[in-house]
């Protein structure tokens, strides 16, 4: 990562921090604000990803889908869900300069969850983010955030993005 | 192990046909009896679609009850399903959920099996018992039937052939979910663990859909014409028209709900095969839900998704994004079912009976004529379960 400028690393870390804090606070509009108009979000098992199988748990392949993800979480499924508090732990593992102010970044993640009424903490999933990030005019945003889960079998249904 | 499981479990069943004792979801001692009477009994279980293991040597691991099994495509292009245990001392041969192997070698004493299940090598066999013959140590298989590329197994010698077992009203729509001709392409799984007894997972009904799933309401989906067919041995088959409104204001990208295909249904087919497999075709999504109970508590569900070999690129993309976003443990029109599996299981720790109402015309009679939005369609499967388990119904 030595050739990547410090302020770029700083921006990328900031974007990731905004993202995981938005999810841990379940502020879906702040989550949406991490993406630009080309943005996409994917949640997929490593089993599918490594076998070249395209089915995801979530596949928001355009900005309107990202907006609809917010609607789904906030308006459509809120009342039937057994809510849980998440804590996203992440670690930056790589940045590659793609040119044109675009960077490929990889993070590892672990997500802890504490479900209401159970009140004990377990791991929802572990895996890696494969990101494409735009750093432009002091602004930073996701073109792509792809969460690839090592946890091929989810421990419960998952209403919120990871 | 000479010890036989404690199979004398009994349970008093209520006199009324629309009541199910809640303890049936909770009693751990029922599980050994369920294994014997249901999972190892006179039922067929789907294991693999041919498109999940398309190449020679492709294999997929699964379970039947508590028994590890695997399906493999042999050199002769035939699919066979074996017990996943070396015929020497029982070491599992397959340790991944899927993969490709041209031979299956047991690491313990290096016995070697072909993908057709034959024992082809075993070191030091001159020192084995005098009448040792490799031919007697092939991998045990199962009675198997195939329908539109889907392979079913049973441990029963006496259960009716698959078609008769499923019944025509189930068999025909299932064929359409399987693409009409079985020429499917597999595009991936969604796998999830639900924290409930297996019977809570498969007790989903025809009553709830427009009420539980707010997406149906928000999207202004009309309940179209439809039927629910039920059989005495506990299979359910729903088929209903889907009328998707032209202007969906709740979503920014309504294309996710497009219904492009017309070939095999007018909208929606959902089928529930006893004891616990669901098949569905909603809009353009082709889905098999393989389910594996993890003992008396917990069930793992593998939602498998397919496209059709005749699809053009646009249709493939559409099916993939629709399947990934609408169904499964995160899906817009199905996540709520998952929440109910877990909530109903917790709630059923309270005493008494779960009561079915919608569509019940008589509490003391089983009715096979049910409407598409009735929950009474689940009662024949409960009656089938009760009889298999040998539980006595109270006198009315
Ligand atoms: S247990 Fe497999 S070779 Fe001995
Ligand atoms: Fe449902």
Coordinates of C-alpha atoms and ligand atoms in Angstrom, one line a residue:
Chain A
X1 CA 0.0 0.0 0.0
X2 CA 3.1 2.2 0.2
X3 CA 2.4 4.1 -3.1
X4 CA -1.1 5.2 -1.9
X5 CA -1.2 8.7 -0.5
X6 CA -1.9 9.0 3.2
X7 CA -4.9 11.3 2.6
X8 CA -6.5 8.7 0.3
X9 CA -6.1 6.0 2.9
X10 CA -7.6 8.4 5.4
X11 CA -10.6 9.1 3.1
X12 CA -11.2 5.4 2.5
X13 CA -11.0 4.6 6.2
X14 CA -13.4 7.5 6.8
X15 CA -15.9 6.2 4.3
X16 CA -15.8 2.7 5.8
X17 CA -16.3 4.2 9.3
X18 CA -19.3 6.2 8.2
X19 CA -20.7 3.0 6.7
X20 CA -20.3 0.7 9.7
X21 CA -21.5 3.4 12.1
X22 CA -24.6 4.0 10.0
X23 CA -25.4 0.3 10.2
X24 CA -24.6 -0.1 13.9
X25 CA -27.0 2.9 14.5
X26 CA -29.4 1.5 11.9
X27 CA -29.5 4.8 10.1
X28 CA -30.4 3.7 6.6
X29 CA -30.2 7.1 5.1
X30 CA -26.6 7.6 6.3
X31 CA -26.0 4.1 4.9
X32 CA -27.4 5.2 1.5
X33 CA -25.3 8.4 1.7
X34 CA -22.1 6.3 1.5
X35 CA -22.9 5.4 -2.2
X36 CA -22.8 7.6 -5.2
X37 CA -25.3 7.5 -8.1
X38 CA -23.3 4.7 -9.8
X39 CA -23.3 2.8 -6.5
X40 CA -24.1 -0.9 -6.0
X41 CA -24.3 -3.1 -3.0
X42 CA -24.0 -6.9 -2.9
X43 CA -24.2 -9.4 0.0
X44 CA -23.2 -12.8 -1.2
X45 CA -21.9 -16.1 0.3
X46 CA -18.2 -17.0 -0.4
X47 CA -19.5 -20.4 -1.6
X48 CA -21.5 -18.8 -4.4
X49 CA -18.7 -16.2 -5.1
X50 CA -15.9 -18.7 -5.4
X51 CA -18.0 -21.1 -7.5
X52 CA -18.9 -18.3 -9.9
X53 CA -22.6 -18.5 -8.9
X54 CA -24.2 -15.1 -9.0
X55 CA -27.1 -15.4 -6.5
X56 CA -26.7 -13.1 -3.6
X57 CA -28.6 -12.5 -0.3
X58 CA -28.9 -8.9 -1.5
X59 CA -28.2 -7.6 -4.9
X60 CA -28.7 -3.9 -5.3
X61 CA -27.3 -3.3 -8.7
X62 CA -28.3 0.3 -9.2
X63 CA -29.0 3.4 -7.1
X64 CA -32.8 2.9 -7.2
X65 CA -32.3 -0.5 -5.7
X66 CA -30.2 1.0 -2.9
X67 CA -33.1 3.4 -2.2
X68 CA -35.5 0.5 -2.2
X69 CA -33.3 -1.3 0.3
X70 CA -33.9 1.7 2.6
X71 CA -37.7 1.4 2.1
X72 CA -37.6 -2.3 2.7
X73 CA -35.8 -2.0 6.0
X74 CA -37.6 1.1 7.3
X75 CA -41.1 0.8 6.0
X76 CA -41.9 -2.7 4.7
X77 CA -40.3 -5.2 7.1
X78 CA -39.9 -3.2 10.3
X79 CA -42.9 -4.6 12.1
X80 CA -42.3 -8.4 11.8
X81 CA -38.5 -8.3 12.4
X82 CA -36.9 -9.5 15.6
X83 CA -34.4 -6.6 15.8
X84 CA -30.8 -6.9 16.7
X85 CA -28.0 -4.5 17.5
X86 CA -24.9 -5.0 15.4
X87 CA -21.2 -4.2 15.9
X88 CA -19.2 -4.2 12.8
X89 CA -15.5 -4.8 13.3
X90 CA -13.4 -4.1 10.2
X91 CA -9.8 -4.0 9.1
X92 CA -8.4 -2.6 5.9
X93 CA -6.3 -5.2 4.1
X94 CA -5.5 -3.7 0.8
X95 CA -5.8 -0.6 -1.5
X96 CA -5.0 -0.6 -5.2
X97 CA -5.1 2.5 -7.4
X98 CA -7.3 1.9 -10.4
X99 CA -6.7 5.4 -11.9
X100 CA -9.3 8.1 -12.5
X101 CA -9.6 8.7 -8.8
X102 CA -10.8 5.2 -8.3
X103 CA -9.5 2.7 -5.8
X104 CA -10.1 -0.9 -5.1
X105 CA -10.1 -1.5 -1.3
X106 CA -10.5 -4.7 0.7
X107 CA -11.5 -4.9 4.3
X108 CA -12.1 -7.9 6.5
X109 CA -15.2 -7.8 8.7
X110 CA -16.8 -9.5 11.6
X111 CA -20.3 -8.6 12.7
X112 CA -21.5 -9.3 16.2
X113 CA -25.2 -9.1 16.9
X114 CA -27.3 -9.0 20.1
X115 CA -30.9 -9.8 19.4
X116 CA -33.7 -8.2 21.5
X117 CA -35.1 -10.5 24.1
X118 CA -32.2 -13.0 23.8
X119 CA -29.7 -10.3 24.8
X120 CA -26.7 -12.6 24.2
X121 CA -24.1 -11.7 21.7
X122 CA -23.1 -14.0 18.8
X123 CA -21.4 -13.6 15.4
X124 CA -23.7 -12.8 12.6
X125 CA -21.0 -13.4 10.0
X126 CA -17.4 -12.9 9.0
X127 CA -16.0 -12.1 5.6
X128 CA -14.5 -9.5 3.4
X129 CA -15.6 -6.3 1.6
X130 CA -14.5 -5.9 -1.9
X131 CA -14.9 -2.2 -2.6
X132 CA -14.5 0.2 -5.5
X133 CA -14.2 3.7 -4.1
X134 CA -14.3 7.1 -5.8
X135 CA -12.1 9.8 -4.1
X136 CA -12.8 13.1 -5.8
X137 CA -12.7 16.8 -4.9
X138 CA -12.5 15.9 -1.2
X139 CA -15.5 13.6 -1.5
X140 CA -15.4 9.9 -1.0
X141 CA -18.1 7.3 -1.9
X142 CA -18.7 3.7 -2.9
X143 CA -19.1 2.8 -6.6
X144 CA -19.2 -0.8 -5.3
X145 CA -19.4 -2.4 -1.9
X146 CA -19.5 -6.1 -2.1
X147 CA -19.7 -8.1 1.2
X148 CA -18.5 -11.7 0.7
X149 CA -19.5 -13.8 3.6
X150 CA -17.3 -16.7 4.8
X151 CA -20.4 -17.6 6.8
X152 CA -22.1 -19.5 4.0
X153 CA -25.0 -20.4 6.3
X154 CA -26.6 -17.4 7.9
X155 CA -27.3 -17.9 11.6
X156 CA -30.8 -16.3 11.2
X157 CA -32.7 -14.2 8.7
X158 CA -31.0 -11.0 8.0
X159 CA -33.1 -7.9 7.3
X160 CA -30.3 -5.3 7.3
X161 CA -27.3 -4.9 5.0
X162 CA -23.9 -5.9 6.4
Chain B
X1 CA -24.1 -49.7 19.2
X2 CA -26.8 -52.1 20.1
X3 CA -28.8 -49.6 22.0
X4 CA -32.1 -48.8 20.3
X5 CA -33.4 -45.2 20.6
X6 CA -36.1 -44.4 23.0
X7 CA -38.9 -44.7 20.5
X8 CA -41.9 -45.1 22.8
X9 CA -42.7 -41.4 22.8
X10 CA -46.5 -40.7 23.1
X11 CA -48.5 -37.6 23.0
X12 CA -52.2 -37.0 23.5
X13 CA -53.7 -35.5 20.4
X14 CA -56.8 -33.2 20.7
X15 CA -60.1 -34.5 19.5
X16 CA -60.6 -31.5 17.2
X17 CA -58.9 -31.7 13.8
X18 CA -58.1 -28.0 13.8
X19 CA -56.0 -28.2 16.9
X20 CA -52.4 -29.1 17.1
X21 CA -50.7 -29.6 20.5
X22 CA -48.0 -27.0 20.9
X23 CA -45.7 -29.5 22.7
X24 CA -45.3 -31.2 19.3
X25 CA -42.8 -28.4 18.4
X26 CA -40.9 -28.7 21.7
X27 CA -40.7 -32.3 22.8
X28 CA -37.1 -33.5 22.1
X29 CA -38.1 -37.1 22.6
X30 CA -40.2 -37.1 19.4
X31 CA -37.1 -36.7 17.2
X32 CA -35.9 -40.3 17.2
X33 CA -39.4 -41.4 16.4
X34 CA -39.7 -38.8 13.6
X35 CA -36.4 -40.1 12.1
X36 CA -37.7 -43.7 12.1
X37 CA -41.3 -43.1 11.0
X38 CA -40.8 -40.1 8.6
X39 CA -37.2 -39.4 7.4
X40 CA -36.2 -43.1 7.2
X41 CA -39.8 -44.2 6.5
X42 CA -42.3 -44.2 3.6
X43 CA -41.5 -40.8 2.2
X44 CA -39.5 -39.5 -0.8
X45 CA -36.9 -36.8 -0.3
X46 CA -35.5 -34.5 -3.1
X47 CA -31.7 -34.3 -2.9
X48 CA -30.2 -32.7 -6.0
X49 CA -31.1 -31.3 -9.3
X50 CA -28.9 -32.5 -12.1
X51 CA -27.9 -28.9 -12.9
X52 CA -26.4 -28.5 -9.5
X53 CA -23.7 -31.1 -10.4
X54 CA -23.5 -30.6 -14.2
X55 CA -20.0 -32.0 -14.9
X56 CA -18.7 -35.6 -14.5
X57 CA -17.3 -36.0 -11.0
X58 CA -19.3 -33.1 -9.6
X59 CA -20.7 -33.9 -6.2
X60 CA -23.0 -32.4 -3.6
X61 CA -23.2 -33.3 0.1
X62 CA -26.5 -33.5 1.9
X63 CA -28.3 -35.2 4.7
X64 CA -31.2 -37.5 5.0
X65 CA -32.4 -37.2 8.6
X66 CA -29.2 -37.5 10.5
X67 CA -27.5 -39.6 7.8
X68 CA -24.7 -37.9 5.7
X69 CA -25.1 -38.6 2.0
X70 CA -23.8 -37.3 -1.2
X71 CA -24.8 -37.2 -4.8
X72 CA -22.3 -37.5 -7.6
X73 CA -22.3 -37.6 -11.4
X74 CA -20.4 -40.7 -12.6
X75 CA -18.1 -41.2 -15.6
X76 CA -21.2 -42.6 -17.3
X77 CA -23.0 -39.3 -16.7
X78 CA -25.4 -41.0 -14.4
X79 CA -26.2 -39.4 -11.0
X80 CA -26.1 -41.6 -8.0
X81 CA -26.8 -40.9 -4.4
X82 CA -24.7 -42.6 -1.7
X83 CA -24.2 -42.8 2.0
X84 CA -21.3 -40.6 2.8
X85 CA -19.4 -43.2 4.7
X86 CA -16.5 -45.5 3.8
X87 CA -17.6 -49.1 3.7
X88 CA -14.6 -50.1 5.8
X89 CA -15.0 -48.4 9.2
X90 CA -17.2 -45.5 8.3
X91 CA -15.1 -42.4 7.7
X92 CA -16.9 -39.8 5.7
X93 CA -15.7 -39.6 2.1
X94 CA -16.8 -36.1 1.3
X95 CA -16.0 -33.2 3.6
X96 CA -17.1 -30.2 1.5
X97 CA -20.6 -29.1 0.6
X98 CA -19.8 -29.5 -3.1
X99 CA -16.8 -30.1 -5.4
X100 CA -15.4 -32.3 -8.2
X101 CA -13.6 -35.6 -7.8
X102 CA -12.8 -38.4 -10.2
X103 CA -12.3 -40.8 -7.3
X104 CA -13.2 -40.8 -3.6
X105 CA -10.3 -41.9 -1.4
X106 CA -10.8 -42.5 2.2
X107 CA -7.8 -41.1 4.0
X108 CA -7.9 -43.6 7.0
X109 CA -6.7 -46.8 5.2
X110 CA -6.8 -45.5 1.6
X111 CA -9.8 -47.5 0.4
X112 CA -10.6 -46.0 -3.0
X113 CA -14.1 -45.6 -4.6
X114 CA -15.1 -44.7 -8.1
X115 CA -17.8 -42.0 -8.7
X116 CA -20.0 -44.9 -9.6
X117 CA -19.6 -46.2 -6.0
X118 CA -17.4 -49.2 -6.7
X119 CA -14.6 -50.1 -4.3
X120 CA -11.6 -50.1 -6.7
X121 CA -8.7 -50.4 -4.3
X122 CA -7.9 -51.3 -0.8
X123 CA -4.3 -51.7 0.5
X124 CA -3.2 -55.1 2.0
X125 CA -6.3 -56.9 0.9
X126 CA -4.5 -60.2 0.8
X127 CA -4.5 -60.2 4.6
X128 CA -8.3 -59.6 4.8
X129 CA -10.9 -62.2 5.7
X130 CA -10.6 -65.2 3.4
X131 CA -13.8 -64.5 1.5
X132 CA -13.3 -60.8 1.1
X133 CA -14.6 -59.5 -2.2
X134 CA -14.5 -55.9 -3.3
X135 CA -17.8 -56.3 -5.0
X136 CA -19.5 -56.6 -1.6
X137 CA -18.1 -53.2 -0.4
X138 CA -19.6 -50.8 -2.9
X139 CA -21.0 -47.6 -1.4
X140 CA -24.6 -48.2 -0.3
X141 CA -27.1 -46.3 -2.3
X142 CA -30.9 -45.7 -2.1
X143 CA -34.0 -46.3 -4.0
X144 CA -33.9 -43.3 -6.4
X145 CA -36.3 -41.7 -8.8
X146 CA -35.7 -38.7 -11.1
X147 CA -38.3 -36.2 -12.4
X148 CA -37.3 -33.3 -14.7
X149 CA -33.7 -33.6 -13.5
X150 CA -34.6 -33.6 -9.8
X151 CA -33.4 -36.7 -7.9
X152 CA -35.4 -38.1 -5.0
X153 CA -34.5 -40.9 -2.6
X154 CA -36.3 -43.0 -0.1
X155 CA -35.2 -45.7 2.4
X156 CA -38.5 -47.4 1.9
X157 CA -39.0 -50.5 -0.3
X158 CA -42.8 -50.2 0.0
X159 CA -43.7 -46.5 -0.6
X160 CA -45.5 -45.9 -3.9
X161 CA -43.5 -44.7 -7.0
X162 CA -42.8 -41.0 -6.9
X163 CA -45.5 -39.9 -9.2
X164 CA -48.2 -41.8 -7.4
X165 CA -46.8 -40.7 -4.0
X166 CA -47.0 -37.0 -5.0
X167 CA -50.3 -37.3 -6.8
X168 CA -51.2 -35.8 -10.2
X169 CA -52.2 -32.4 -8.7
X170 CA -48.7 -32.0 -7.2
X171 CA -46.7 -33.8 -9.8
X172 CA -47.8 -31.7 -12.8
X173 CA -47.2 -28.2 -11.3
X174 CA -43.9 -29.4 -9.9
X175 CA -42.9 -30.2 -13.4
X176 CA -43.5 -26.6 -14.4
X177 CA -41.5 -25.3 -11.5
X178 CA -38.7 -27.5 -12.8
X179 CA -38.8 -25.5 -16.1
X180 CA -41.3 -27.9 -17.8
X181 CA -38.5 -30.1 -19.1
X182 CA -35.8 -30.0 -16.4
X183 CA -33.4 -28.1 -18.6
X184 CA -32.4 -25.8 -15.8
X185 CA -29.2 -24.0 -15.0
X186 CA -28.2 -23.7 -11.4
X187 CA -27.3 -20.2 -10.3
X188 CA -26.6 -20.4 -6.6
X189 CA -27.8 -21.0 -3.0
X190 CA -29.0 -18.9 -0.1
X191 CA -28.3 -20.9 3.0
X192 CA -29.7 -20.1 6.4
X193 CA -30.2 -21.6 9.8
X194 CA -33.6 -21.0 11.4
X195 CA -34.0 -21.4 15.1
X196 CA -37.1 -23.5 15.2
X197 CA -38.3 -27.1 15.1
X198 CA -38.6 -28.4 11.6
X199 CA -42.4 -28.7 11.9
X200 CA -42.6 -25.0 12.7
X201 CA -40.7 -24.3 9.5
X202 CA -43.0 -26.2 7.3
X203 CA -46.4 -25.1 8.8
X204 CA -46.6 -21.9 6.7
X205 CA -50.2 -21.5 5.4
X206 CA -52.4 -20.1 2.7
X207 CA -54.1 -17.6 5.1
X208 CA -51.1 -15.4 5.9
X209 CA -49.7 -14.1 2.6
X210 CA -51.7 -10.9 2.1
X211 CA -51.7 -10.2 5.8
X212 CA -48.1 -10.8 7.0
X213 CA -46.3 -9.6 3.9
X214 CA -46.6 -5.9 3.9
X215 CA -44.9 -5.8 0.5
X216 CA -48.0 -7.4 -1.0
X217 CA -50.1 -4.6 0.4
X218 CA -47.7 -1.8 -0.4
X219 CA -47.3 -3.0 -3.9
X220 CA -51.0 -3.2 -4.3
X221 CA -50.9 -6.8 -5.4
X222 CA -54.3 -8.2 -5.9
X223 CA -55.1 -11.7 -4.9
X224 CA -55.9 -13.2 -8.2
X225 CA -57.7 -16.4 -9.0
X226 CA -56.2 -19.5 -7.5
X227 CA -56.4 -23.0 -6.1
X228 CA -54.9 -24.9 -3.2
X229 CA -54.8 -28.7 -3.7
X230 CA -54.0 -30.9 -0.7
X231 CA -53.5 -34.6 -0.5
X232 CA -54.2 -37.1 2.3
X233 CA -50.5 -37.8 2.7
X234 CA -49.7 -34.2 3.5
X235 CA -48.6 -32.5 0.2
X236 CA -49.9 -29.0 -0.6
X237 CA -49.9 -27.2 -3.9
X238 CA -50.9 -23.6 -4.5
X239 CA -51.3 -22.0 -7.8
X240 CA -52.5 -18.4 -8.2
X241 CA -52.6 -15.6 -10.7
X242 CA -50.4 -12.7 -10.1
X243 CA -51.7 -9.3 -11.1
X244 CA -48.8 -6.9 -10.7
X245 CA -50.1 -3.3 -10.9
X246 CA -48.6 -1.1 -13.6
X247 CA -47.7 1.8 -11.3
X248 CA -45.9 0.7 -8.2
X249 CA -45.2 3.8 -6.3
X250 CA -43.6 2.2 -3.2
X251 CA -40.5 1.2 -5.1
X252 CA -38.1 3.3 -7.2
X253 CA -37.1 0.3 -9.3
X254 CA -40.3 -1.6 -10.0
X255 CA -38.5 -3.7 -12.6
X256 CA -37.5 -6.1 -9.9
X257 CA -41.1 -7.2 -9.9
X258 CA -41.4 -7.7 -13.6
X259 CA -43.1 -11.0 -14.7
X260 CA -41.5 -11.7 -18.1
X261 CA -42.1 -15.4 -18.6
X262 CA -45.5 -16.8 -19.4
X263 CA -44.4 -20.3 -20.3
X264 CA -45.1 -22.3 -17.2
X265 CA -47.5 -20.4 -14.9
X266 CA -49.8 -17.5 -14.6
X267 CA -47.9 -16.1 -11.7
X268 CA -47.3 -18.1 -8.7
X269 CA -46.9 -21.8 -7.8
X270 CA -46.0 -22.8 -4.3
X271 CA -45.7 -26.4 -3.3
X272 CA -45.0 -28.1 0.0
X273 CA -43.9 -31.7 -0.1
X274 CA -44.2 -33.7 3.0
X275 CA -42.3 -33.7 5.2
X276 CA -40.5 -30.4 4.6
X277 CA -39.6 -29.4 1.1
X278 CA -40.9 -26.3 -0.6
X279 CA -40.8 -25.6 -4.3
X280 CA -41.9 -22.2 -5.7
X281 CA -42.2 -20.3 -8.9
X282 CA -43.1 -16.7 -8.1
X283 CA -43.0 -14.5 -11.2
X284 CA -39.7 -15.6 -12.9
X285 CA -38.0 -17.2 -9.9
X286 CA -37.5 -20.9 -10.0
X287 CA -36.7 -22.2 -6.5
X288 CA -36.2 -25.4 -4.6
X289 CA -35.9 -25.2 -0.8
X290 CA -33.9 -28.2 0.5
X291 CA -34.3 -28.4 4.2
X292 CA -32.3 -30.3 6.8
X293 CA -33.5 -30.5 10.4
X294 CA -30.6 -30.3 12.9
X295 CA -32.2 -32.6 15.5
X296 CA -35.3 -31.5 17.4
X297 CA -34.2 -27.8 17.4
X298 CA -33.0 -25.8 14.4
X299 CA -33.3 -26.3 10.7
X300 CA -31.0 -25.5 7.9
X301 CA -32.6 -24.4 4.6
X302 CA -30.8 -24.2 1.3
X303 CA -32.7 -22.1 -1.2
X304 CA -31.5 -23.2 -4.6
X305 CA -32.2 -21.0 -7.6
X306 CA -32.3 -21.7 -11.3
X307 CA -32.5 -20.2 -14.7
X308 CA -33.6 -22.1 -17.9
X309 CA -31.3 -23.2 -20.6
X310 CA -33.4 -21.4 -23.2
X311 CA -33.2 -18.0 -21.4
X312 CA -31.5 -15.1 -23.2
X313 CA -29.0 -12.9 -21.2
X314 CA -31.7 -10.4 -20.2
X315 CA -33.9 -13.1 -18.8
X316 CA -30.9 -14.7 -16.9
X317 CA -30.0 -11.3 -15.4
X318 CA -33.7 -10.7 -14.5
X319 CA -34.1 -14.0 -12.8
X320 CA -30.9 -13.6 -10.8
X321 CA -31.7 -10.1 -9.5
X322 CA -35.3 -11.0 -8.7
X323 CA -34.3 -14.2 -6.9
X324 CA -31.5 -12.5 -4.9
X325 CA -33.8 -9.7 -3.7
X326 CA -37.3 -11.1 -3.3
X327 CA -36.9 -14.6 -1.8
X328 CA -34.8 -16.2 1.0
X329 CA -33.7 -15.1 4.4
X330 CA -33.4 -11.4 3.3
X331 CA -36.1 -11.3 0.7
X332 CA -38.6 -8.5 0.2
X333 CA -41.6 -10.8 -0.1
X334 CA -40.4 -13.7 2.1
X335 CA -38.2 -12.5 5.0
X336 CA -41.3 -12.2 7.2
X337 CA -41.9 -16.0 6.9
X338 CA -38.5 -16.5 8.4
X339 CA -39.4 -14.2 11.3
X340 CA -42.6 -16.2 11.9
X341 CA -40.7 -19.5 12.0
X342 CA -38.7 -18.3 14.8
X343 CA -41.4 -16.4 16.6
X344 CA -44.0 -19.2 16.4
X345 CA -41.5 -21.6 17.7
X346 CA -40.8 -19.4 20.8
X347 CA -44.5 -18.8 21.3
X348 CA -45.3 -22.5 21.2
X349 CA -43.5 -23.0 24.5
X350 CA -46.8 -21.9 26.0
X351 CA -49.2 -24.6 27.0
X352 CA -52.3 -25.7 25.0
X353 CA -53.0 -26.1 21.3
X354 CA -52.3 -24.1 18.2
X355 CA -55.7 -23.4 16.6
X356 CA -56.5 -23.3 12.9
X357 CA -59.6 -21.4 11.9
X358 CA -59.6 -20.1 8.3
X359 CA -61.4 -22.5 6.1
X360 CA -62.3 -25.0 8.8
X361 CA -65.9 -26.1 8.2
X362 CA -66.1 -28.8 10.8
X363 CA -63.8 -29.3 13.8
X364 CA -64.4 -33.0 13.9
X365 CA -63.8 -33.8 10.2
X366 CA -60.9 -33.7 7.9
X367 CA -61.6 -31.7 4.7
X368 CA -59.5 -32.0 1.6
X369 CA -61.5 -29.3 -0.2
X370 CA -59.8 -26.0 0.7
X371 CA -59.7 -22.5 -0.8
X372 CA -56.4 -20.8 -1.9
X373 CA -56.3 -18.5 1.2
X374 CA -57.3 -21.1 3.8
X375 CA -55.0 -22.4 6.5
X376 CA -57.1 -25.6 6.8
X377 CA -54.9 -27.0 4.0
X378 CA -52.3 -27.7 6.6
X379 CA -54.6 -30.0 8.6
X380 CA -54.2 -33.1 6.3
X381 CA -50.5 -32.9 6.8
X382 CA -50.9 -32.8 10.6
X383 CA -53.2 -35.8 10.4
X384 CA -50.7 -37.6 8.3
X385 CA -48.0 -36.8 10.8
X386 CA -50.2 -37.9 13.7
X387 CA -50.9 -41.2 12.1
X388 CA -47.3 -41.9 11.2
X389 CA -46.2 -41.1 14.7
X390 CA -48.9 -43.3 16.2
X391 CA -50.4 -40.6 18.4
X392 CA -53.9 -41.3 19.6
X393 CA -56.6 -38.7 18.9
X394 CA -58.8 -38.0 22.0
X395 CA -62.5 -39.0 21.8
X396 CA -64.8 -36.1 20.8
Ligands
LIG1 S1 -12.3 -46.3 7.3 FE1 -12.1 -45.9 5.2 S2 -10.4 -47.0 4.6 FE2 -10.6 -47.5 6.7
LIG2 FE1 -45.2 -16.2 3.3

